[in-house]
CSV table of C-alpha atoms in Angstrom, one decimal:
chain,number,residue,atom,x,y,z
E,23,MET,CA,17.4,66.5,-61.5
E,24,THR,CA,21.0,66.4,-61.3
E,25,SER,CA,23.0,64.5,-59.6
E,26,LEU,CA,23.7,67.2,-57.1
E,27,HIS,CA,20.4,68.3,-56.6
E,28,ARG,CA,19.2,64.2,-55.8
E,29,ARG,CA,21.9,64.1,-53.4
E,30,VAL,CA,21.1,67.2,-51.3
E,31,HIS,CA,17.7,66.1,-51.5
E,32,ALA,CA,18.9,62.9,-49.6
E,33,LYS,CA,21.2,64.4,-47.4
E,34,VAL,CA,18.1,67.2,-46.3
E,35,ARG,CA,15.1,64.4,-46.0
E,36,THR,CA,17.7,61.9,-44.2
E,37,GLN,CA,18.5,64.6,-41.8
E,38,LEU,CA,14.5,65.7,-40.9
E,39,GLY,CA,14.0,62.1,-40.8
E,40,ARG,CA,16.1,61.6,-37.6
E,41,ILE,CA,14.2,65.1,-35.7
E,42,GLY,CA,13.8,63.3,-32.3
E,43,TYR,CA,15.3,60.0,-33.4
E,44,GLY,CA,18.2,60.3,-30.9
E,45,PRO,CA,20.8,56.8,-28.7
E,46,HIS,CA,17.7,55.8,-26.8
E,47,GLU,CA,15.6,55.3,-30.1
E,48,ARG,CA,18.8,53.1,-31.7
E,49,SER,CA,18.9,51.5,-29.0
E,50,LEU,CA,15.7,50.1,-29.4
E,51,GLU,CA,16.1,49.2,-32.8
E,52,LEU,CA,19.4,47.4,-32.0
E,53,VAL,CA,17.5,45.4,-29.6
E,54,ALA,CA,14.8,45.0,-31.9
E,55,LEU,CA,16.9,43.9,-34.8
E,56,GLU,CA,18.7,41.5,-32.0
E,57,THR,CA,15.8,39.6,-32.1
E,58,GLN,CA,14.8,39.2,-35.8
E,59,PHE,CA,18.0,37.6,-36.4
E,60,SER,CA,17.9,35.4,-32.6
E,61,ASP,CA,14.6,34.3,-33.7
E,62,LEU,CA,16.6,32.6,-37.2
E,63,GLY,CA,18.9,31.2,-34.9
E,64,LEU,CA,21.4,33.8,-35.6
E,65,ASN,CA,23.6,36.4,-33.2
E,66,PHE,CA,23.4,39.8,-34.5
E,67,HIS,CA,26.8,41.4,-32.7
E,68,GLN,CA,29.0,38.6,-33.3
E,69,ALA,CA,28.0,39.1,-37.4
E,70,ARG,CA,28.8,42.4,-36.9
E,71,THR,CA,32.3,41.4,-35.3
E,72,ASP,CA,33.1,39.1,-38.0
E,73,ALA,CA,32.3,40.1,-41.2
E,74,SER,CA,34.0,43.5,-39.9
E,75,THR,CA,36.8,41.1,-39.3
E,76,LEU,CA,36.5,39.9,-42.8
E,77,ILE,CA,36.2,43.0,-44.5
E,78,ASP,CA,39.2,44.2,-42.9
E,79,ARG,CA,41.3,41.1,-43.1
E,80,HIS,CA,40.6,40.4,-47.3
E,81,GLN,CA,40.7,44.8,-47.9
E,82,LEU,CA,37.2,43.8,-48.9
E,83,ARG,CA,35.4,47.3,-50.3
E,84,ARG,CA,31.6,48.1,-48.5
E,85,SER,CA,30.2,51.0,-49.9
E,86,ASP,CA,26.6,49.8,-48.9
E,87,ASP,CA,25.4,49.8,-45.6
E,88,SER,CA,23.2,47.6,-46.2
E,89,LEU,CA,23.0,44.7,-43.2
E,90,HIS,CA,23.0,41.7,-45.4
E,91,TRP,CA,26.6,41.9,-45.4
E,92,GLU,CA,25.9,40.9,-41.1
E,93,LEU,CA,23.2,38.4,-42.1
E,94,PHE,CA,25.0,36.2,-44.5
E,95,SER,CA,28.1,36.5,-41.7
E,96,ALA,CA,25.2,35.1,-39.3
E,97,ILE,CA,24.9,32.8,-41.3
E,98,SER,CA,27.9,31.7,-42.7
E,99,SER,CA,27.8,30.5,-37.8
E,100,VAL,CA,25.3,28.0,-38.6
E,101,VAL,CA,25.6,26.3,-42.6
E,102,SER,CA,28.5,25.6,-44.7
E,103,PRO,CA,27.2,25.7,-48.6
E,104,LYS,CA,28.8,24.0,-51.2
E,105,ARG,CA,27.1,26.0,-53.9
E,106,VAL,CA,26.2,29.6,-53.5
E,107,LEU,CA,23.8,31.6,-55.8
E,108,GLU,CA,24.1,35.6,-56.4
E,109,ILE,CA,21.5,37.4,-59.0
E,110,GLY,CA,22.9,40.8,-59.5
E,111,THR,CA,27.2,40.9,-59.3
E,112,PHE,CA,26.8,44.7,-59.6
E,113,ARG,CA,30.0,46.0,-58.7
E,114,GLY,CA,31.5,42.6,-57.1
E,115,GLU,CA,32.0,43.8,-53.4
E,116,PHE,CA,29.4,41.9,-51.9
E,117,THR,CA,30.4,39.0,-54.2
E,118,ALA,CA,34.2,39.2,-53.3
E,119,PHE,CA,32.9,39.4,-49.8
E,120,LEU,CA,31.1,36.2,-50.0
E,121,GLY,CA,34.4,34.5,-52.1
E,122,SER,CA,36.0,35.2,-48.7
E,123,LEU,CA,33.1,34.2,-46.5
E,124,PHE,CA,33.0,31.0,-48.0
E,125,PRO,CA,36.3,30.3,-49.7
E,126,LYS,CA,35.5,26.5,-50.2
E,127,SER,CA,32.0,27.2,-51.5
E,128,HIS,CA,31.4,27.2,-55.5
E,129,ILE,CA,29.6,30.5,-55.6
E,130,GLU,CA,27.5,31.6,-59.4
E,131,THR,CA,27.4,35.4,-59.7
E,132,TRP,CA,24.6,35.9,-63.1
E,133,ASP,CA,24.4,39.5,-63.6
E,134,LEU,CA,23.0,41.3,-67.2
E,135,PRO,CA,25.4,40.9,-70.1
E,136,SER,CA,26.6,44.8,-71.7
E,137,ASP,CA,24.1,44.1,-74.9
E,138,ALA,CA,21.1,43.3,-72.7
E,139,GLY,CA,18.2,45.5,-73.9
E,140,PRO,CA,17.8,49.0,-72.8
E,141,ASP,CA,14.0,48.3,-71.2
E,142,MET,CA,16.1,45.6,-68.7
E,143,LEU,CA,19.3,47.7,-68.1
E,144,GLU,CA,16.7,50.2,-66.5
E,145,TYR,CA,16.6,49.6,-62.7
E,146,SER,CA,16.0,52.8,-61.9
E,147,THR,CA,15.3,55.8,-64.6
E,148,ASP,CA,16.9,58.3,-62.5
E,149,PHE,CA,19.9,56.1,-60.7
E,150,SER,CA,20.3,53.9,-65.0
E,151,LYS,CA,23.7,54.9,-65.3
E,152,TYR,CA,25.0,54.6,-62.0
E,153,TYR,CA,23.2,51.2,-61.0
E,154,HIS,CA,24.3,49.6,-64.1
E,155,ASP,CA,27.8,51.2,-65.8
E,156,GLN,CA,29.8,49.2,-63.0
E,157,SER,CA,31.9,46.9,-65.8
E,158,GLU,CA,35.3,47.9,-64.9
E,159,THR,CA,34.7,48.0,-60.5
E,160,ARG,CA,33.2,44.8,-61.2
E,161,ASN,CA,35.3,42.8,-62.7
E,162,ARG,CA,38.5,44.5,-60.5
E,163,ASN,CA,36.7,42.7,-57.4
E,164,LEU,CA,36.3,39.8,-59.0
E,165,ASN,CA,40.1,39.3,-60.5
E,166,GLY,CA,41.5,36.5,-58.8
E,167,LEU,CA,38.6,35.0,-56.9
E,168,VAL,CA,39.4,31.4,-58.3
E,169,ASN,CA,35.7,30.0,-56.3
E,170,VAL,CA,33.3,32.6,-58.3
E,171,ARG,CA,31.4,31.9,-61.8
E,172,GLN,CA,30.3,35.0,-63.1
E,173,VAL,CA,27.9,34.0,-65.7
E,174,LEU,CA,26.5,37.4,-67.9
E,175,ARG,CA,23.0,36.7,-68.7
E,176,ASP,CA,19.0,37.5,-68.2
E,177,SER,CA,18.7,35.9,-64.5
E,178,SER,CA,15.1,34.3,-66.7
E,179,HIS,CA,17.5,31.6,-67.6
E,180,LEU,CA,17.9,30.3,-64.3
E,181,ILE,CA,14.7,28.3,-65.0
E,182,ARG,CA,16.7,26.2,-67.9
E,183,GLU,CA,18.9,25.2,-64.8
E,184,SER,CA,18.6,22.1,-62.8
E,185,GLY,CA,21.8,22.7,-60.1
E,186,THR,CA,20.4,23.1,-56.4
E,187,PHE,CA,22.5,26.0,-54.5
E,188,ASP,CA,22.4,25.7,-50.8
E,189,LEU,CA,22.4,29.8,-49.9
E,190,LEU,CA,20.8,31.7,-52.7
E,191,TRP,CA,21.1,35.4,-52.7
E,192,VAL,CA,18.5,37.4,-55.0
E,193,ASP,CA,19.4,41.5,-55.7
E,194,GLY,CA,18.4,41.6,-59.5
E,195,ASP,CA,15.2,43.9,-61.2
E,196,HIS,CA,13.4,44.7,-58.2
E,197,THR,CA,9.9,44.9,-60.7
E,198,PHE,CA,7.2,42.4,-61.7
E,199,PRO,CA,7.9,40.2,-63.7
E,200,VAL,CA,11.5,39.4,-63.5
E,201,VAL,CA,11.1,39.9,-59.6
E,202,ALA,CA,8.7,37.4,-59.3
E,203,PHE,CA,11.1,35.3,-61.7
E,204,ASP,CA,13.8,35.3,-59.8
E,205,ILE,CA,12.2,34.9,-56.6
E,206,ILE,CA,10.4,31.5,-57.7
E,207,ASN,CA,13.8,30.0,-59.9
E,208,THR,CA,15.7,30.6,-56.3
E,209,VAL,CA,13.3,28.7,-54.7
E,210,ARG,CA,13.2,25.9,-56.8
E,211,LEU,CA,16.7,26.3,-56.7
E,212,ALA,CA,17.2,25.6,-53.3
E,213,SER,CA,18.3,22.5,-51.6
E,214,PRO,CA,16.0,21.6,-48.8
E,215,LYS,CA,18.0,23.0,-46.0
E,216,ALA,CA,18.6,26.2,-48.0
E,217,TRP,CA,18.9,29.8,-46.8
E,218,ILE,CA,17.6,32.5,-49.3
E,219,VAL,CA,17.9,36.1,-49.2
E,220,VAL,CA,15.7,38.7,-50.8
E,221,ASP,CA,17.1,42.3,-51.2
E,222,ASP,CA,14.5,45.7,-50.7
E,223,ILE,CA,11.7,44.5,-49.5
E,224,ARG,CA,9.1,47.3,-49.0
E,225,LEU,CA,5.3,47.1,-47.6
E,226,ASP,CA,3.9,49.7,-48.9
E,227,ALA,CA,4.6,51.3,-52.1
E,228,SER,CA,3.0,54.5,-50.9
E,229,ARG,CA,6.5,55.0,-48.6
E,230,GLY,CA,8.1,55.6,-52.1
E,231,VAL,CA,9.5,52.5,-54.8
E,232,THR,CA,13.0,54.5,-55.0
E,233,LEU,CA,14.9,51.0,-55.5
E,234,GLY,CA,12.4,48.9,-54.0
E,235,SER,CA,9.7,46.9,-54.4
E,236,THR,CA,6.4,45.8,-52.9
E,237,GLN,CA,6.5,43.3,-54.9
E,238,SER,CA,8.7,41.3,-54.5
E,239,PHE,CA,6.9,41.4,-51.1
E,240,ASP,CA,3.5,40.4,-52.6
E,241,CYS,CA,5.7,37.0,-54.2
E,242,ILE,CA,6.5,36.2,-51.0
E,243,ARG,CA,3.9,36.4,-49.2
E,244,HIS,CA,1.5,34.6,-51.5
E,245,LEU,CA,4.6,31.9,-51.7
E,246,THR,CA,4.2,31.8,-48.0
E,247,GLU,CA,0.8,31.7,-48.0
E,248,THR,CA,1.1,28.8,-50.3
E,249,GLY,CA,3.0,26.9,-47.9
E,250,LEU,CA,6.4,26.4,-50.4
E,251,ILE,CA,8.8,28.9,-48.2
E,252,VAL,CA,8.6,30.1,-43.7
E,253,SER,CA,9.6,33.7,-44.6
E,254,SER,CA,11.3,36.2,-42.3
E,255,LEU,CA,11.5,39.9,-42.5
E,256,ILE,CA,14.7,41.8,-40.7
E,257,TYR,CA,15.7,45.8,-40.9
E,258,LYS,CA,18.0,46.2,-44.0
E,259,ARG,CA,19.4,49.2,-42.4
E,260,ILE,CA,19.6,50.7,-38.6
E,261,GLY,CA,18.8,54.9,-38.1
E,262,ASN,CA,18.4,55.5,-42.0
E,263,SER,CA,14.2,55.6,-41.1
E,264,GLY,CA,14.6,58.0,-38.4
E,265,ARG,CA,12.3,58.6,-36.6
E,266,HIS,CA,9.6,56.1,-38.7
E,267,TRP,CA,12.2,54.0,-37.6
E,268,ARG,CA,8.9,51.8,-35.6
E,269,ASP,CA,6.8,52.2,-39.2
E,270,ASP,CA,8.0,49.1,-40.9
E,271,ARG,CA,6.2,50.6,-44.0
E,272,ARG,CA,8.7,53.3,-43.7
E,273,ARG,CA,11.6,50.8,-43.9
E,274,LYS,CA,13.1,48.5,-46.4
E,275,HIS,CA,13.9,45.3,-45.0
E,276,LEU,CA,15.6,42.2,-46.4
E,277,ALA,CA,13.8,38.6,-46.5
E,278,VAL,CA,15.0,35.3,-45.8
E,279,LEU,CA,13.6,32.7,-47.1
E,280,ARG,CA,13.4,28.3,-46.0
E,281,PRO,CA,11.5,26.1,-48.0
E,282,LYS,CA,9.0,24.5,-45.9
E,283,VAL,CA,10.0,21.2,-46.1
E,284,ALA,CA,13.4,22.1,-44.0
E,285,GLN,CA,11.0,23.1,-40.9
E,286,SER,CA,11.3,19.6,-39.5
E,287,HIS,CA,15.3,20.1,-39.6
E,288,ASP,CA,16.2,22.7,-38.4
E,289,ILE,CA,14.7,26.5,-37.1
């Protein structure tokens, strides 16, 4: 399937999926999302305003409607991290947002080096070039960010790191075993009151796994059941799920993890 065919197919599928989804359904979806934020002690509506204001003020690029931008904006109102870890720099757009959102924080962003083996570069066969030929855009977005350190290394090497982080964003390879390494390493490197956010969580592989993974959810569920973390799910997007928005297994989520020891002190 060519790139044009993929885009047309995705557009048609999206439009068909929105049949029966209108303003009333969207308002209900927003209420559910607001509850998901408030359960974590966060304000979704204020975060939307703050994120948009910051993006405009710093003239940042945002080509993704994923709500992790709003989620991190909301988190910034309740925590002032000294150290932030990002796994998966990609274009560097969200890295630049983090640099502006936390100007006094040290931000470390990890991504694969250009000479990584083809097995590590293959995020998804159909999207490999789109998702990995981004060095020029990334360098442009990271230019001038004095509080950001780029690490071009397989994130599995985080097993050798010992410093802790107060805010961690996991958006690397979504498949096993790498995603399990990333989640476990971030839990290991998290400070007692840290926030960890994991991208592209799917609950049901049969509903489609493009750019998402049930393996992330399996790892998080196991860590939750063993008492090492507490976890919550938040809608990754609004509207995209169309008439299926009430079916959590048909949509992608963001996972918010907190070290279990932090529960007696925080929310």
